[in-house]
Amino acid sequence: NTLIRSRAKKMGLKVNEYEISGPEGSVFPETEEAFYAALGLSWIPPELREGEEEIEAAEKGRLPRLVSPEEIKGVIHAHSDYSDGLYPMEELALECRTRGFSYLCVSDHSTSAGYAGGLSAERLMRQADEIARLNARLAPFRIFHGIESDIRADGSLDYPDHVLDRLDFVIGAIHSKLTMDKAEATGRLLTAIRNPRLTILAHPSGRLLLSREGYAYDADAVLKEIAKHKVVLEHNCHPSRLDPGWRLLKQAGRLGITVSINPDLHGPEGFDHISLGVLMARKAWLGPTQILNCRGTEELSEFFTARKRRPDPHPGQ
């Protein structure tokens, strides 16, 4: 508001809540678009109004094309009753389809997460069999099979490589030893990011809003490594997390990092959290080409397959 008034003053105009006035009289804009146009600006979406570079971008016609809710094609990062989710996979898939989504990416908790019903390798393979049966029945709707694999203290994932290789995608997340110092926590994340089997890095700070501070880590180093290895960065849009925040998301977008808007769904309310994630992505200046779940089913399948073909720096493990 202050910057807008300053701009108007430089143009010889005055702005208040009713009008824009100047030497040649007053105008009474009926829309926001008309208001901004009177000041020589393109319309600035509300999410971008931070008093930063958005006014200069609006003046030069360089505001980004922002993602919209209807461009989200599917749900990524969902928990079923195989671990700590409330509903069977079939019910989740049917609810996705009812809401207009084309796919569901199931990622239950991994073997280390005993507190959340984490899956042994055997149970994970049984889940794979059930997903194959469901996909045969529900086509063209698609369930992609993944896991939220715990990142251990040394940065490794908590399944053998041959187990992870059988999945469509792997989400890596830290749920333990949250009191590491900054150097240790950063090293842990960097090791995980370098793992060729990691598809998505989840909620990188581990924060729980209003109840738990995130652990300290070198965000610049982590984002650069994510960009280097073309790992997807999750924006966990559960209201208790919103991790990472919009400023880091904006930084990620400028580094060319793909972002996934993930509700960390455990029950039906999780579907409604996706719209909050879209708002945060918009605030971060992100467009649909930068969002993983704006891809259609076939495009996402091709992306997952291409990720699995990356060279393995540690063959034979």
Tab-separated table of C-alpha atoms in Angstrom:
chain	number	residue	atom	x	y	z
A	1	ASN	CA	0.000	0.000	0.000
A	2	THR	CA	2.802	2.410	0.907
A	3	LEU	CA	4.685	1.643	-2.302
A	4	ILE	CA	1.549	2.122	-4.387
A	5	ARG	CA	0.924	5.513	-2.772
A	6	SER	CA	4.554	6.492	-3.356
A	7	ARG	CA	4.271	5.522	-6.993
A	8	ALA	CA	1.096	7.560	-7.373
A	9	LYS	CA	2.761	10.572	-5.760
A	10	LYS	CA	5.660	10.391	-8.232
A	11	MET	CA	3.076	10.443	-11.025
A	12	GLY	CA	1.422	13.538	-9.538
A	13	LEU	CA	-1.534	11.528	-8.280
A	14	LYS	CA	-3.155	10.830	-4.948
A	15	VAL	CA	-4.668	7.508	-3.956
A	16	ASN	CA	-7.237	6.779	-1.287
A	17	GLU	CA	-9.818	4.062	-0.749
A	18	TYR	CA	-12.301	5.842	-3.038
A	19	GLU	CA	-10.436	7.388	-5.948
A	20	ILE	CA	-7.277	8.245	-7.798
A	21	SER	CA	-7.067	12.009	-8.151
A	22	GLY	CA	-4.749	14.280	-10.079
A	23	PRO	CA	-4.510	17.621	-11.914
A	24	GLU	CA	-6.976	16.469	-14.555
A	25	GLY	CA	-9.571	15.235	-12.097
A	26	SER	CA	-10.423	11.989	-10.405
A	27	VAL	CA	-11.065	8.444	-11.558
A	28	PHE	CA	-13.042	5.874	-9.634
A	29	PRO	CA	-11.772	2.430	-10.664
A	30	GLU	CA	-14.452	-0.249	-10.417
A	31	THR	CA	-12.018	-3.149	-10.554
A	32	GLU	CA	-8.533	-3.895	-9.312
A	33	GLU	CA	-7.411	-4.246	-12.910
A	34	ALA	CA	-8.598	-0.710	-13.647
A	35	PHE	CA	-6.941	0.600	-10.484
A	36	TYR	CA	-3.547	-0.838	-11.376
A	37	ALA	CA	-3.892	0.228	-15.010
A	38	ALA	CA	-4.424	3.831	-13.907
A	39	LEU	CA	-1.016	3.629	-12.250
A	40	GLY	CA	0.646	2.102	-15.295
A	41	LEU	CA	0.766	-1.392	-13.848
A	42	SER	CA	-0.614	-4.756	-14.811
A	43	TRP	CA	-2.846	-6.359	-12.196
A	44	ILE	CA	-0.861	-7.833	-9.294
A	45	PRO	CA	-2.386	-11.025	-7.827
A	46	PRO	CA	-3.006	-10.659	-4.077
A	47	GLU	CA	-0.576	-13.465	-3.211
A	48	LEU	CA	2.316	-11.468	-4.698
A	49	ARG	CA	1.680	-8.226	-2.819
A	50	GLU	CA	4.685	-8.192	-0.504
A	51	GLY	CA	6.256	-4.834	-1.320
A	52	GLU	CA	9.184	-6.515	-3.018
A	53	GLU	CA	9.840	-6.813	-6.759
A	54	GLU	CA	6.235	-7.302	-7.838
A	55	ILE	CA	5.633	-3.610	-8.635
A	56	GLU	CA	8.645	-3.417	-10.930
A	57	ALA	CA	7.562	-6.671	-12.587
A	58	ALA	CA	4.027	-5.325	-13.053
A	59	GLU	CA	5.397	-2.134	-14.587
A	60	LYS	CA	7.454	-4.128	-17.100
A	61	GLY	CA	4.746	-6.699	-17.810
A	62	ARG	CA	6.853	-9.492	-16.327
A	63	LEU	CA	4.589	-10.934	-13.666
A	64	PRO	CA	4.591	-14.731	-13.816
A	65	ARG	CA	1.778	-16.988	-14.920
A	66	LEU	CA	0.715	-18.543	-11.608
A	67	VAL	CA	-0.581	-22.037	-10.967
A	68	SER	CA	-4.324	-22.381	-10.345
A	69	PRO	CA	-6.185	-25.047	-8.314
A	70	GLU	CA	-7.819	-26.664	-11.332
A	71	GLU	CA	-4.379	-27.398	-12.809
A	72	ILE	CA	-3.545	-29.928	-10.097
A	73	LYS	CA	-4.014	-33.300	-11.797
A	74	GLY	CA	-3.386	-35.691	-8.938
A	75	VAL	CA	-2.595	-36.278	-5.279
A	76	ILE	CA	1.002	-37.004	-4.261
A	77	HIS	CA	2.011	-38.163	-0.757
A	78	ALA	CA	-0.964	-40.050	0.638
A	79	HIS	CA	-1.114	-42.552	3.493
A	80	SER	CA	-3.505	-45.489	3.495
A	81	ASP	CA	-4.535	-47.892	6.232
A	82	TYR	CA	-1.435	-49.912	5.424
A	83	SER	CA	0.305	-47.492	7.799
A	84	ASP	CA	-1.336	-44.630	9.705
A	85	GLY	CA	-3.893	-43.460	7.146
A	86	LEU	CA	-7.594	-43.762	7.902
A	87	TYR	CA	-8.845	-45.385	4.703
A	88	PRO	CA	-8.037	-48.258	2.343
A	89	MET	CA	-6.338	-47.379	-0.916
A	90	GLU	CA	-9.445	-48.116	-2.951
A	91	GLU	CA	-11.500	-45.595	-0.977
A	92	LEU	CA	-8.780	-42.980	-1.401
A	93	ALA	CA	-8.634	-43.649	-5.127
A	94	LEU	CA	-12.395	-43.399	-5.519
A	95	GLU	CA	-12.447	-40.125	-3.583
A	96	CYS	CA	-9.660	-38.792	-5.803
A	97	ARG	CA	-11.628	-39.716	-8.885
A	98	THR	CA	-14.790	-38.125	-7.493
A	99	ARG	CA	-12.861	-34.889	-6.947
A	100	GLY	CA	-11.648	-34.883	-10.537
A	101	PHE	CA	-8.090	-36.081	-9.995
A	102	SER	CA	-6.474	-38.492	-12.441
A	103	TYR	CA	-4.053	-40.282	-10.139
A	104	LEU	CA	-3.073	-41.000	-6.549
A	105	CYS	CA	0.516	-41.445	-5.362
A	106	VAL	CA	0.438	-43.690	-2.295
A	107	SER	CA	3.429	-43.318	0.026
A	108	ASP	CA	2.879	-45.031	3.350
A	109	HIS	CA	5.392	-44.924	6.174
A	110	SER	CA	8.519	-47.035	5.966
A	111	THR	CA	9.994	-49.775	8.085
A	112	SER	CA	11.697	-47.421	10.589
A	113	ALA	CA	8.409	-45.724	11.479
A	114	GLY	CA	7.096	-48.358	13.872
A	115	TYR	CA	5.078	-45.675	15.653
A	116	ALA	CA	3.095	-45.143	12.426
A	117	GLY	CA	2.660	-48.737	11.303
A	118	GLY	CA	5.635	-48.568	8.981
A	119	LEU	CA	5.757	-51.229	6.290
A	120	SER	CA	8.222	-54.087	6.215
A	121	ALA	CA	9.581	-54.954	2.785
A	122	GLU	CA	7.174	-57.908	2.657
A	123	ARG	CA	4.129	-55.767	3.402
A	124	LEU	CA	5.317	-53.201	0.881
A	125	MET	CA	5.350	-55.880	-1.823
A	126	ARG	CA	1.877	-57.071	-0.798
A	127	GLN	CA	0.731	-53.486	-1.181
A	128	ALA	CA	2.256	-53.461	-4.670
A	129	ASP	CA	0.164	-56.494	-5.590
A	130	GLU	CA	-3.010	-54.809	-4.346
A	131	ILE	CA	-2.202	-51.641	-6.299
A	132	ALA	CA	-1.776	-53.705	-9.471
A	133	ARG	CA	-5.229	-55.219	-8.961
A	134	LEU	CA	-6.790	-51.817	-8.260
A	135	ASN	CA	-5.186	-50.259	-11.322
A	136	ALA	CA	-6.625	-53.015	-13.500
A	137	ARG	CA	-10.110	-52.255	-12.160
A	138	LEU	CA	-9.973	-48.460	-11.926
A	139	ALA	CA	-8.248	-47.600	-15.220
A	140	PRO	CA	-7.752	-45.006	-16.618
A	141	PHE	CA	-7.378	-43.749	-13.050
A	142	ARG	CA	-3.901	-44.677	-11.823
A	143	ILE	CA	-2.376	-45.420	-8.438
A	144	PHE	CA	1.385	-44.908	-8.332
A	145	HIS	CA	3.206	-46.917	-5.679
A	146	GLY	CA	5.786	-45.205	-3.516
A	147	ILE	CA	6.991	-44.964	0.049
A	148	GLU	CA	7.798	-42.220	2.536
A	149	SER	CA	11.193	-43.629	3.396
A	150	ASP	CA	12.840	-42.423	6.572
A	151	ILE	CA	16.162	-40.671	6.082
A	152	ARG	CA	18.399	-42.169	8.737
A	153	ALA	CA	20.958	-40.201	10.725
A	154	ASP	CA	23.678	-40.961	8.179
A	155	GLY	CA	21.480	-39.810	5.277
A	156	SER	CA	20.702	-43.297	3.971
A	157	LEU	CA	17.191	-44.551	3.211
A	158	ASP	CA	15.736	-47.352	5.300
A	159	TYR	CA	15.191	-50.037	2.647
A	160	PRO	CA	17.697	-51.959	0.539
A	161	ASP	CA	18.141	-50.631	-2.970
A	162	HIS	CA	16.494	-53.656	-4.568
A	163	VAL	CA	13.280	-52.898	-2.635
A	164	LEU	CA	13.253	-49.216	-3.584
A	165	ASP	CA	13.878	-50.162	-7.209
A	166	ARG	CA	10.490	-51.894	-7.359
A	167	LEU	CA	8.586	-48.702	-6.543
A	168	ASP	CA	7.379	-45.960	-8.862
A	169	PHE	CA	8.791	-43.216	-6.647
A	170	VAL	CA	10.501	-42.643	-3.302
A	171	ILE	CA	9.806	-39.770	-0.923
A	172	GLY	CA	12.571	-39.195	1.611
A	173	ALA	CA	11.738	-37.621	4.968
A	174	ILE	CA	13.365	-37.012	8.325
A	175	HIS	CA	11.330	-38.028	11.372
A	176	SER	CA	14.038	-38.742	13.967
A	177	LYS	CA	17.078	-37.135	15.580
A	178	LEU	CA	15.725	-33.647	15.006
A	179	THR	CA	18.254	-32.031	17.361
A	180	MET	CA	21.292	-32.416	15.114
A	181	ASP	CA	23.410	-29.316	14.729
A	182	LYS	CA	23.282	-27.372	11.480
A	183	ALA	CA	26.322	-29.016	9.896
A	184	GLU	CA	25.143	-32.543	10.732
A	185	ALA	CA	21.575	-31.897	9.582
A	186	THR	CA	22.793	-30.359	6.334
A	187	GLY	CA	25.118	-33.288	5.668
A	188	ARG	CA	22.299	-35.721	6.342
A	189	LEU	CA	20.057	-34.003	3.801
A	190	LEU	CA	22.809	-33.696	1.189
A	191	THR	CA	23.573	-37.418	1.431
A	192	ALA	CA	19.906	-38.274	0.931
A	193	ILE	CA	19.596	-35.929	-2.046
A	194	ARG	CA	22.573	-37.619	-3.723
A	195	ASN	CA	20.888	-41.022	-3.477
A	196	PRO	CA	19.782	-41.861	-7.052
A	197	ARG	CA	16.677	-43.599	-5.730
A	198	LEU	CA	15.277	-40.472	-4.081
A	199	THR	CA	12.514	-38.847	-6.114
A	200	ILE	CA	11.099	-36.252	-3.702
A	201	LEU	CA	12.531	-34.615	-0.583
A	202	ALA	CA	9.722	-34.112	1.929
A	203	HIS	CA	9.140	-31.355	4.532
A	204	PRO	CA	12.853	-30.500	4.758
A	205	SER	CA	12.849	-28.511	8.014
A	206	GLY	CA	10.712	-30.941	10.021
A	207	ARG	CA	8.835	-28.058	11.607
A	208	LEU	CA	5.369	-28.298	13.128
A	209	LEU	CA	3.868	-24.830	13.246
A	210	LEU	CA	3.114	-23.512	16.741
A	211	SER	CA	4.540	-26.644	18.365
A	212	ARG	CA	7.997	-27.548	17.039
A	213	GLU	CA	10.749	-25.477	15.507
A	214	GLY	CA	12.363	-26.919	12.428
A	215	TYR	CA	15.931	-28.121	12.715
A	216	ALA	CA	18.684	-25.840	11.486
A	217	TYR	CA	20.138	-26.635	8.066
A	218	ASP	CA	21.897	-24.752	5.276
A	219	ALA	CA	18.950	-24.117	2.976
A	220	ASP	CA	21.103	-22.593	0.222
A	221	ALA	CA	23.344	-25.666	0.078
A	222	VAL	CA	20.384	-28.039	0.160
A	223	LEU	CA	18.530	-26.228	-2.620
A	224	LYS	CA	21.631	-26.145	-4.810
A	225	GLU	CA	22.080	-29.896	-4.331
A	226	ILE	CA	18.418	-30.539	-5.100
A	227	ALA	CA	18.785	-28.557	-8.319
A	228	LYS	CA	22.009	-30.359	-9.232
A	229	HIS	CA	20.487	-33.834	-8.823
A	230	LYS	CA	17.066	-32.854	-10.167
A	231	VAL	CA	15.277	-34.067	-7.059
A	232	VAL	CA	11.728	-32.801	-6.561
A	233	LEU	CA	11.137	-30.554	-3.545
A	234	GLU	CA	7.942	-31.213	-1.649
A	235	HIS	CA	5.872	-28.348	-0.377
A	236	ASN	CA	4.073	-30.128	2.426
A	237	CYS	CA	0.798	-28.247	2.528
A	238	HIS	CA	-0.581	-29.815	5.687
A	239	PRO	CA	-1.570	-26.770	7.794
A	240	SER	CA	0.697	-27.871	10.642
A	241	ARG	CA	3.734	-27.899	8.360
A	242	LEU	CA	3.661	-25.623	5.268
A	243	ASP	CA	7.230	-26.793	4.822
A	244	PRO	CA	9.207	-25.277	3.212
A	245	GLY	CA	7.796	-21.781	3.483
A	246	TRP	CA	6.993	-19.667	0.461
A	247	ARG	CA	10.267	-17.752	0.441
A	248	LEU	CA	12.291	-20.941	0.065
A	249	LEU	CA	9.813	-22.172	-2.537
A	250	LYS	CA	10.403	-18.974	-4.484
A	251	GLN	CA	14.143	-19.501	-4.258
A	252	ALA	CA	13.679	-23.093	-5.422
A	253	GLY	CA	11.668	-21.968	-8.416
A	254	ARG	CA	14.416	-19.592	-9.467
A	255	LEU	CA	16.900	-22.468	-9.318
A	256	GLY	CA	14.769	-24.499	-11.709
A	257	ILE	CA	13.650	-26.983	-9.061
A	258	THR	CA	10.404	-28.854	-9.613
A	259	VAL	CA	8.009	-28.552	-6.663
A	260	SER	CA	5.340	-31.039	-5.648
A	261	ILE	CA	2.301	-29.751	-3.745
A	262	ASN	CA	1.749	-32.574	-1.279
A	263	PRO	CA	-1.040	-32.744	1.324
A	264	ASP	CA	0.611	-35.528	3.377
A	265	LEU	CA	-2.868	-36.977	3.312
A	266	HIS	CA	-3.994	-39.272	6.132
A	267	GLY	CA	-7.753	-38.704	5.902
A	268	PRO	CA	-10.409	-36.942	3.829
A	269	GLU	CA	-9.534	-33.469	5.112
A	270	GLY	CA	-6.182	-33.797	3.366
A	271	PHE	CA	-7.808	-33.254	-0.010
A	272	ASP	CA	-8.848	-29.778	1.098
A	273	HIS	CA	-5.287	-28.888	2.096
A	274	ILE	CA	-4.185	-28.962	-1.538
A	275	SER	CA	-5.798	-25.572	-2.148
A	276	LEU	CA	-3.649	-24.132	0.649
A	277	GLY	CA	-0.580	-25.530	-1.080
A	278	VAL	CA	-1.639	-23.873	-4.317
A	279	LEU	CA	-1.890	-20.536	-2.497
A	280	MET	CA	1.644	-20.954	-1.131
A	281	ALA	CA	2.927	-21.904	-4.593
A	282	ARG	CA	1.294	-18.815	-6.071
A	283	LYS	CA	2.868	-16.679	-3.355
A	284	ALA	CA	6.205	-18.200	-4.384
A	285	TRP	CA	5.687	-17.059	-8.009
A	286	LEU	CA	5.345	-20.654	-9.237
A	287	GLY	CA	3.542	-21.613	-12.424
A	288	PRO	CA	2.103	-24.953	-13.550
A	289	THR	CA	5.213	-25.987	-15.476
A	290	GLN	CA	7.130	-25.912	-12.176
A	291	ILE	CA	4.667	-28.118	-10.273
A	292	LEU	CA	5.011	-31.907	-10.466
A	293	ASN	CA	1.347	-32.686	-9.909
A	294	CYS	CA	0.282	-30.384	-12.719
A	295	ARG	CA	1.509	-33.162	-15.002
A	296	GLY	CA	-0.951	-35.620	-16.445
A	297	THR	CA	-0.846	-39.336	-15.700
A	298	GLU	CA	1.331	-40.362	-18.635
A	299	GLU	CA	3.704	-37.444	-18.202
A	300	LEU	CA	4.124	-38.248	-14.509
A	301	SER	CA	4.697	-41.926	-15.292
A	302	GLU	CA	7.392	-40.974	-17.788
A	303	PHE	CA	8.986	-38.667	-15.219
A	304	PHE	CA	9.136	-41.419	-12.597
A	305	THR	CA	10.577	-43.878	-15.117
A	306	ALA	CA	13.245	-41.416	-16.227
A	307	ARG	CA	14.228	-40.786	-12.605
A	308	LYS	CA	14.771	-44.522	-12.069
A	309	ARG	CA	17.150	-44.633	-15.036
A	310	ARG	CA	19.611	-42.176	-13.509
A	311	PRO	CA	23.177	-43.475	-13.176
A	312	ASP	CA	23.862	-45.130	-9.815
A	313	PRO	CA	27.062	-43.772	-8.218
A	314	HIS	CA	27.142	-46.839	-5.916
A	315	PRO	CA	26.408	-49.864	-8.137
A	316	GLY	CA	26.035	-53.196	-6.455
A	317	GLN	CA	24.792	-51.894	-3.119
